[in-house]
PDB file of C-alpha atoms in Angstrom:
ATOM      1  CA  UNK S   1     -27.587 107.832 -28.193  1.00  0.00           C
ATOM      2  CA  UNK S   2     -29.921 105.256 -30.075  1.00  0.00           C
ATOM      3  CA  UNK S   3     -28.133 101.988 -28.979  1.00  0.00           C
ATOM      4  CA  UNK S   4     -27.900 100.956 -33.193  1.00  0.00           C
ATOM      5  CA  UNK S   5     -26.279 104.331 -34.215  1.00  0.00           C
ATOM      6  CA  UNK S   6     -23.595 103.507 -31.251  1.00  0.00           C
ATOM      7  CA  UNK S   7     -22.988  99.945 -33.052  1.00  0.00           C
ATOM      8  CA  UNK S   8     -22.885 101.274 -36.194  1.00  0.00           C
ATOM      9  CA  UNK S   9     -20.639 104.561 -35.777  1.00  0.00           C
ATOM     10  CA  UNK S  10     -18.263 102.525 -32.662  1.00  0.00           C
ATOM     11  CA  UNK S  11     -18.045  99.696 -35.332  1.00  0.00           C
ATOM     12  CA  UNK S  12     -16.065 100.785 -38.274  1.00  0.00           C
ATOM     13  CA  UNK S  13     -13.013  98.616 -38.533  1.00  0.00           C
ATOM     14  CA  UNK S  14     -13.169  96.127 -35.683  1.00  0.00           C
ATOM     15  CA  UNK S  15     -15.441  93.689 -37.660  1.00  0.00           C
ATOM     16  CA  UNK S  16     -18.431  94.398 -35.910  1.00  0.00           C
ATOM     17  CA  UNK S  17     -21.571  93.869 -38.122  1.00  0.00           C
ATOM     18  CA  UNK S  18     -24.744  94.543 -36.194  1.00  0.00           C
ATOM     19  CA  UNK S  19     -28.181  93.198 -37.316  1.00  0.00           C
ATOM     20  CA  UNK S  20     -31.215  94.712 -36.762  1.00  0.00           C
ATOM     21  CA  UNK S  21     -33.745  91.368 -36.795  1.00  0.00           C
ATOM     22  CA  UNK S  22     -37.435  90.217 -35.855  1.00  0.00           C
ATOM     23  CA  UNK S  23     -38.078  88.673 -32.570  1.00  0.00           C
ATOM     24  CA  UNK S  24     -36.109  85.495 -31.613  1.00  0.00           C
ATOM     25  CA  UNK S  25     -39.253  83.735 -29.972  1.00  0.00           C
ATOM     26  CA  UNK S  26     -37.979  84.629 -26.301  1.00  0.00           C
ATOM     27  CA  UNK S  27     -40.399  87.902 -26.373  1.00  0.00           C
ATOM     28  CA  UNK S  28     -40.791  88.263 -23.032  1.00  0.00           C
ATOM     29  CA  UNK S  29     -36.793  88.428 -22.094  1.00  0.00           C
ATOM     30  CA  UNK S  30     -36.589  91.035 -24.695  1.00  0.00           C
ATOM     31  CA  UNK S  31     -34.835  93.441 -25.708  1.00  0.00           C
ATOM     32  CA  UNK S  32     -32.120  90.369 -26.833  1.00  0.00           C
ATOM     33  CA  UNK S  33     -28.737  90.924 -28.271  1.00  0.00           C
ATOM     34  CA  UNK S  34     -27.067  87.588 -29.587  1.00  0.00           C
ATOM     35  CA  UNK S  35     -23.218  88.341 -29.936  1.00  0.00           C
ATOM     36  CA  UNK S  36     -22.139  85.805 -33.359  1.00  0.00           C
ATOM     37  CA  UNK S  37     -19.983  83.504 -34.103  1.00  0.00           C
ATOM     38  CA  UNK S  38     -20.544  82.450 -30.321  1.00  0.00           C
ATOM     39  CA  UNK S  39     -24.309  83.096 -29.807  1.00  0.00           C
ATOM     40  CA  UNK S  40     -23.807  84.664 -26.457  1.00  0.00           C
ATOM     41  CA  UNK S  41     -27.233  85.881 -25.446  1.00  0.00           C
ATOM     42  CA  UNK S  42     -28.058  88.880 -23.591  1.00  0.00           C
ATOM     43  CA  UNK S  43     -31.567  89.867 -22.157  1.00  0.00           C
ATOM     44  CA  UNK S  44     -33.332  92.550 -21.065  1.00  0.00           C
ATOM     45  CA  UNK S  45     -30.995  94.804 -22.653  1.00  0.00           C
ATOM     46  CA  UNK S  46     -31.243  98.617 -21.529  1.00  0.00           C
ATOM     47  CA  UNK S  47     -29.671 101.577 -23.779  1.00  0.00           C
ATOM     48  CA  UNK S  48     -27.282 102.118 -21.016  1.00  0.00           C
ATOM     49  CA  UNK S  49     -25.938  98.212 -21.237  1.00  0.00           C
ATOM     50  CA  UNK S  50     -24.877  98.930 -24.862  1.00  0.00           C
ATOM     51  CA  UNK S  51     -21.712 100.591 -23.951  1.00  0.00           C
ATOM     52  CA  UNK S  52     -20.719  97.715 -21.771  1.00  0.00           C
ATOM     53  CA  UNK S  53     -21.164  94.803 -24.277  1.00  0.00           C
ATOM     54  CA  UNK S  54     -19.455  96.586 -27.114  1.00  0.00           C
ATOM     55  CA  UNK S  55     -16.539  97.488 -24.516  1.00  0.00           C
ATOM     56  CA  UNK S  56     -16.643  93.983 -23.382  1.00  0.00           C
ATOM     57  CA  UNK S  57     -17.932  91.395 -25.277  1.00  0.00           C
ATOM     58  CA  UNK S  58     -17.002  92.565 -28.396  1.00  0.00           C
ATOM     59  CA  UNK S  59     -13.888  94.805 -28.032  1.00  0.00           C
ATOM     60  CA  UNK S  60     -12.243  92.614 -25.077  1.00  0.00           C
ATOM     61  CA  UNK S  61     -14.198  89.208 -25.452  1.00  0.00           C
ATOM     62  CA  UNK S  62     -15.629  88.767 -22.218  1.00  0.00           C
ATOM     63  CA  UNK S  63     -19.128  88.084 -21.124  1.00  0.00           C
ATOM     64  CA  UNK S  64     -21.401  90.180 -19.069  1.00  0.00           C
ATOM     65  CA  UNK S  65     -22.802  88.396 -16.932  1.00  0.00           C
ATOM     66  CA  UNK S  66     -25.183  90.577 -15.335  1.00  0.00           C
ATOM     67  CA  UNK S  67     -27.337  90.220 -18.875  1.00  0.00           C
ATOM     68  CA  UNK S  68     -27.292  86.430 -19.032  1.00  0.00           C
ATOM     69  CA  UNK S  69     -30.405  84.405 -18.962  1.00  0.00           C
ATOM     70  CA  UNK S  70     -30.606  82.781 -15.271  1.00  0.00           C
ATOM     71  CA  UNK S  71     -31.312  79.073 -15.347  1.00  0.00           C
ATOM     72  CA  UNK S  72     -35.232  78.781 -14.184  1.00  0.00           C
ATOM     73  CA  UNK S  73     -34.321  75.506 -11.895  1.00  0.00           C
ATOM     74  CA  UNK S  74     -30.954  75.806 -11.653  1.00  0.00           C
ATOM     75  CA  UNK S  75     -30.085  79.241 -11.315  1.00  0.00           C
ATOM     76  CA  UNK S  76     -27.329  79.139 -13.333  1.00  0.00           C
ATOM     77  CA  UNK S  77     -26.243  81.774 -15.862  1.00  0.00           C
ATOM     78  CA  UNK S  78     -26.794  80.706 -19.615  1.00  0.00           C
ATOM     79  CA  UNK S  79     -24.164  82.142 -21.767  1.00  0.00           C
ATOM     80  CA  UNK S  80     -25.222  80.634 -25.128  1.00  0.00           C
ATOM     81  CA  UNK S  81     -28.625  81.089 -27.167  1.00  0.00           C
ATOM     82  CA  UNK S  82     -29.171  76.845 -27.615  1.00  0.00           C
ATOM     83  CA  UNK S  83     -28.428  76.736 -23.979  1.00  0.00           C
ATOM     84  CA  UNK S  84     -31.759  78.275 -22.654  1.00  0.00           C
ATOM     85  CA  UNK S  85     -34.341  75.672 -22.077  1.00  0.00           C
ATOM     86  CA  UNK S  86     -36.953  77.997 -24.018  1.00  0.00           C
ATOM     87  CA  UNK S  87     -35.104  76.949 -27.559  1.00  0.00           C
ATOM     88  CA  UNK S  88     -33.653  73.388 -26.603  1.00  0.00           C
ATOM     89  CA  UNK S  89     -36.598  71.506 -27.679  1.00  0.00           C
ATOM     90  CA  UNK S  90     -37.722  73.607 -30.321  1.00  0.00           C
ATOM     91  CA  UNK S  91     -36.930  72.769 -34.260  1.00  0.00           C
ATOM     92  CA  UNK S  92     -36.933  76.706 -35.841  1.00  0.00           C
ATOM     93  CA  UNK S  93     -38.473  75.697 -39.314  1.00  0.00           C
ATOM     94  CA  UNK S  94     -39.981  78.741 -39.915  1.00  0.00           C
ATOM     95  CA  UNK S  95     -38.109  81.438 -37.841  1.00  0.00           C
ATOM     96  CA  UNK S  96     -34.628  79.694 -38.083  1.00  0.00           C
ATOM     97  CA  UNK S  97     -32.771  81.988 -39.869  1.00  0.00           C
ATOM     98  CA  UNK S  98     -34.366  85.033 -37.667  1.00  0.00           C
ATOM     99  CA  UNK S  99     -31.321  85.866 -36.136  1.00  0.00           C
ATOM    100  CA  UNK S 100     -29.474  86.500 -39.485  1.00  0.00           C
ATOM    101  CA  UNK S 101     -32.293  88.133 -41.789  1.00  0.00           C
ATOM    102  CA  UNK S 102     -32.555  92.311 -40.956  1.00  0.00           C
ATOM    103  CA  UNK S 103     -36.384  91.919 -42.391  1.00  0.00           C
ATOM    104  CA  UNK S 104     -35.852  95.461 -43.805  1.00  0.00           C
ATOM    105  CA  UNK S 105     -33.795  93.905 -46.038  1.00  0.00           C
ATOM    106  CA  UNK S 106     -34.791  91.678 -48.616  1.00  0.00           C
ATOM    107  CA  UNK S 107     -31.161  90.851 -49.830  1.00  0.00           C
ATOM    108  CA  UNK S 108     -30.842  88.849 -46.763  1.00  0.00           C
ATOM    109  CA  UNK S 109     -34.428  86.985 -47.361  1.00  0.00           C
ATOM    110  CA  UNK S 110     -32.546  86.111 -50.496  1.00  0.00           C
ATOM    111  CA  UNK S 111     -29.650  85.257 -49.289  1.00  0.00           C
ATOM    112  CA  UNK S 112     -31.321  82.147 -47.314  1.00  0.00           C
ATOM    113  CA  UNK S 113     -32.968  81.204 -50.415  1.00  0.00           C
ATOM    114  CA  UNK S 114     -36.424  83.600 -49.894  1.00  0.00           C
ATOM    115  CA  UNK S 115     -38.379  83.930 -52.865  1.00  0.00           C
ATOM    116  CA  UNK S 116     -36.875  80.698 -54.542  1.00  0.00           C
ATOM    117  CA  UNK S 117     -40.106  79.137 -55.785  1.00  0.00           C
ATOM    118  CA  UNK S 118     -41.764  81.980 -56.883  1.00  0.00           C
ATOM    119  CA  UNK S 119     -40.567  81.456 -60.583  1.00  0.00           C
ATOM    120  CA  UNK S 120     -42.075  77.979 -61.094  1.00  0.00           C
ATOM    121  CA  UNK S 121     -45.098  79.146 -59.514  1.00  0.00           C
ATOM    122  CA  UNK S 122     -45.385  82.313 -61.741  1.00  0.00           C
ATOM    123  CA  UNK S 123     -44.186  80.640 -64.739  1.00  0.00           C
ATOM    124  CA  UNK S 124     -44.169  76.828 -64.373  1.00  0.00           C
ATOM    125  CA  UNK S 125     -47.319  75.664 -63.046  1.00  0.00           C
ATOM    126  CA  UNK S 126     -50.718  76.116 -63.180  1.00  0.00           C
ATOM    127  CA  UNK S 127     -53.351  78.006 -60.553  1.00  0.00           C
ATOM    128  CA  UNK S 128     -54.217  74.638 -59.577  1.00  0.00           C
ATOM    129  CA  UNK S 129     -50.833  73.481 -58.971  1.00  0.00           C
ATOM    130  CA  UNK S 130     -49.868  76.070 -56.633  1.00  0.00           C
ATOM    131  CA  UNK S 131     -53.402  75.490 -54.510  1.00  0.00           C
ATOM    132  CA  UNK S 132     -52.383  71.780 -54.455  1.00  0.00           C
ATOM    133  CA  UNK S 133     -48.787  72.566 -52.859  1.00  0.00           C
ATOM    134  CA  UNK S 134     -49.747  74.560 -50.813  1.00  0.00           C
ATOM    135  CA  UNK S 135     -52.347  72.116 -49.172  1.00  0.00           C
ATOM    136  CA  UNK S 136     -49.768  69.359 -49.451  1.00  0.00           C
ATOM    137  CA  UNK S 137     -47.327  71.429 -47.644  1.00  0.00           C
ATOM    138  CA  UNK S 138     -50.210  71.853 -44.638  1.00  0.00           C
ATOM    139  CA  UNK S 139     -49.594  75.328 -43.793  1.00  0.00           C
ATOM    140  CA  UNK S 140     -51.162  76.385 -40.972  1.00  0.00           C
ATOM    141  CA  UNK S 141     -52.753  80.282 -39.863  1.00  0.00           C
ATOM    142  CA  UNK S 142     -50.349  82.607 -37.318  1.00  0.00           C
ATOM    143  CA  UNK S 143     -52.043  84.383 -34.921  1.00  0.00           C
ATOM    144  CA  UNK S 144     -53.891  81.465 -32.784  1.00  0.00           C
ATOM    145  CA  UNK S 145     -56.551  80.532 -35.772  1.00  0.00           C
ATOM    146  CA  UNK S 146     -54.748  77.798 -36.521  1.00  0.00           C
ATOM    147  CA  UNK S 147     -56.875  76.860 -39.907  1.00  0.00           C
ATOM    148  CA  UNK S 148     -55.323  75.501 -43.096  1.00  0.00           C
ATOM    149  CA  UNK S 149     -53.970  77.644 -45.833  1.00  0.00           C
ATOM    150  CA  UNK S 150     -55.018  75.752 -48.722  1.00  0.00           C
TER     151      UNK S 150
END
């Protein structure tokens, strides 16, 4: 069974909410699953772990530990998301609210506040204006050109 279908149809009236988002950053441990409010992170999740976590993390509150991130020094198990060295220096400007926003949603995009300068740049200022912000805000390209957006 597809592993969101089993959230979704297990879910009804235990306050599960699952969220189908864009990558986290942490690619190459993927598939994640971050359990909220506690941001219990689980890696390299498999259809047949699915079962497991909503049986015990969710239903029972316990943590399964055979899907926690592994300390790369240490060797110890990371439980929590801001725990794993990968994030702890990083300052998510751009994909911090990743983990909340289903991108096939644009409610949530609202939600955060998406779209909320679009009126004063439609309506309040002038071509010229909106050139001149975005240069001032030095936006940079994605995919390793790296050249200015304005």
């Amino acid at each position: 069974m597809h592993s969101e279908r089993f959230f979704r149809d297990h879910s009804k009236g235990n306050g599960v909410n699952i969220r189908v988002t864009g990558c986290h950053g942490f690619c190459e441990r993927g598939p994640l699953v971050v359990i909220y409010p506690q941001k219990i992170l689980y890696q390299k999740v498999k259809p047949e772990d699915v079962l497991k976590i909503f049986e015990e993390t969710l239903l029972k509150g316990k943590v399964v530990e055979s899907l926690l991130y592994d300390h790369p020094t240490t060797g110890d198990r990371i439980v929590h998301e801001e725990e794993v060295p990968f994030y702890q220096k990083q300052m998510r400007i751009i994909f911090g609210n990743n983990g909340s926003i289903d991108p096939t949603q644009i409610e949530d995009y609202l939600a955060v506040g998406g779209y909320r300068a679009l009126p004063k740049a439609l309506f309040s200022m002038k071509p010229e204006e909106v050139i001149q912000e975005v240069k001032k805000a030095n936006l940079r390209g994605r995919g390793g050109e790296d050249s200015l957006r304005g």
